[in-house]
Short mmCIF file of C-alpha atoms in Angstrom, two decimals:
data_model
loop_
_atom_site.label_atom_id
_atom_site.label_comp_id
_atom_site.label_asym_id
_atom_site.label_seq_id
_atom_site.Cartn_x
_atom_site.Cartn_y
_atom_site.Cartn_z
CA UNK A 1 -20.18 5.55 -24.86
CA UNK A 2 -17.96 3.87 -27.73
CA UNK A 3 -18.38 7.01 -30.18
CA UNK A 4 -17.08 9.76 -27.44
CA UNK A 5 -14.23 7.20 -26.80
CA UNK A 6 -13.40 6.62 -30.19
CA UNK A 7 -13.84 10.91 -30.35
CA UNK A 8 -11.34 10.87 -27.16
CA UNK A 9 -9.19 8.69 -29.00
CA UNK A 10 -8.94 11.27 -31.93
CA UNK A 11 -8.19 13.84 -29.83
CA UNK A 12 -5.34 11.93 -28.49
CA UNK A 13 -3.56 11.28 -31.71
CA UNK A 14 -4.39 14.58 -33.18
CA UNK A 15 -2.55 16.16 -29.54
CA UNK A 16 0.70 13.53 -30.10
CA UNK A 17 0.86 14.75 -33.88
CA UNK A 18 0.22 18.70 -32.77
CA UNK A 19 3.34 18.27 -30.67
CA UNK A 20 5.14 16.51 -32.92
CA UNK A 21 4.84 19.50 -35.15
CA UNK A 22 5.65 22.25 -32.71
CA UNK A 23 2.43 23.16 -31.64
CA UNK A 24 2.01 22.93 -28.29
CA UNK A 25 -0.51 25.08 -27.03
CA UNK A 26 -2.64 23.50 -29.84
CA UNK A 27 -1.37 19.65 -28.24
CA UNK A 28 -2.63 20.85 -25.04
CA UNK A 29 -6.01 21.59 -26.14
CA UNK A 30 -6.50 18.72 -27.63
CA UNK A 31 -5.23 16.37 -24.53
CA UNK A 32 -7.86 18.37 -22.59
CA UNK A 33 -10.71 17.67 -24.70
CA UNK A 34 -9.57 14.13 -24.40
CA UNK A 35 -9.55 14.27 -20.94
CA UNK A 36 -12.49 15.77 -20.50
CA UNK A 37 -14.04 12.98 -22.40
CA UNK A 38 -12.54 10.11 -20.97
CA UNK A 39 -13.72 11.67 -17.61
CA UNK A 40 -17.33 11.82 -18.52
CA UNK A 41 -17.09 8.60 -20.28
CA UNK A 42 -15.27 6.47 -17.21
CA UNK A 43 -14.39 8.74 -14.82
CA UNK A 44 -10.50 8.59 -13.51
CA UNK A 45 -8.51 6.01 -14.51
CA UNK A 46 -5.49 4.79 -17.00
CA UNK A 47 -6.78 6.88 -19.72
CA UNK A 48 -6.88 9.89 -17.57
CA UNK A 49 -3.68 9.17 -15.76
CA UNK A 50 -1.93 9.23 -19.59
CA UNK A 51 -3.25 12.13 -20.87
CA UNK A 52 -2.06 13.75 -17.45
CA UNK A 53 1.90 12.33 -18.22
CA UNK A 54 1.47 13.76 -21.93
CA UNK A 55 0.56 16.68 -20.67
CA UNK A 56 2.86 17.14 -18.55
CA UNK A 57 5.09 16.47 -20.97
CA UNK A 58 4.18 19.22 -22.78
CA UNK A 59 4.36 21.75 -20.29
CA UNK A 60 7.82 20.70 -19.44
CA UNK A 61 8.72 21.51 -23.47
CA UNK A 62 6.88 24.82 -22.66
CA UNK A 63 9.17 25.63 -19.72
CA UNK A 64 5.68 25.63 -17.02
CA UNK A 65 7.20 23.58 -14.58
CA UNK A 66 4.44 24.29 -11.87
CA UNK A 67 2.07 23.10 -14.51
CA UNK A 68 4.14 19.88 -15.65
CA UNK A 69 4.93 18.81 -12.15
CA UNK A 70 0.84 19.62 -11.11
CA UNK A 71 -0.45 17.19 -13.81
CA UNK A 72 2.15 14.37 -13.05
CA UNK A 73 0.88 14.61 -9.50
CA UNK A 74 -2.37 14.08 -10.46
CA UNK A 75 -1.36 10.90 -12.37
CA UNK A 76 0.58 9.46 -10.06
CA UNK A 77 -2.45 10.03 -7.42
CA UNK A 78 -4.86 8.69 -10.03
CA UNK A 79 -2.24 5.51 -10.88
CA UNK A 80 -2.21 5.16 -7.37
CA UNK A 81 -5.69 4.34 -6.50
CA UNK A 82 -6.57 2.72 -9.90
CA UNK A 83 -3.59 0.43 -10.37
CA UNK A 84 -1.73 0.17 -6.66
CA UNK A 85 1.52 1.65 -5.73
CA UNK A 86 3.86 -1.33 -6.85
CA UNK A 87 2.31 -0.96 -10.49
CA UNK A 88 5.22 -0.48 -13.02
CA UNK A 89 2.71 2.26 -14.48
CA UNK A 90 2.29 4.20 -11.00
CA UNK A 91 6.00 3.68 -10.26
CA UNK A 92 7.13 5.14 -13.66
CA UNK A 93 5.00 8.38 -13.05
CA UNK A 94 6.56 8.86 -9.36
CA UNK A 95 10.13 8.29 -10.69
CA UNK A 96 9.64 10.89 -13.43
CA UNK A 97 7.98 13.12 -10.85
CA UNK A 98 10.63 12.99 -8.45
CA UNK A 99 13.43 14.06 -10.74
CA UNK A 100 10.99 17.33 -11.56
CA UNK A 101 10.56 18.15 -8.18
#
C-alpha cells in the first residue's frame, strides 16, 4: 500500500542520516526494515536493489567485505532480472562488484 511504501521511504531516509552520522549498525537496521517493507509491497525490484547497493556500501565501511559482496551480488542479480543486463544501473552495480571481488 501507499502507506507502507511511505514507511519504507522513511526508513531509507533515516538510514542515510544514520550512516552520515557514523551510526552504521543503526543504518543497516533501517535499511533492512525498508527492504523488508519494499519486498512485501512490491517484491524484488529496483527499490530492493537500491537498498542492497546501499547496504553493501555500509558493510564496506564497517570492513565487512563478505557481507558487502553478498549484498552487491544480490543487487546485480535483481537489476539484471528487472532492468536487463545492458541497463546503466545494472552495469554500475556490476562494475562496483568487480572492483570489490
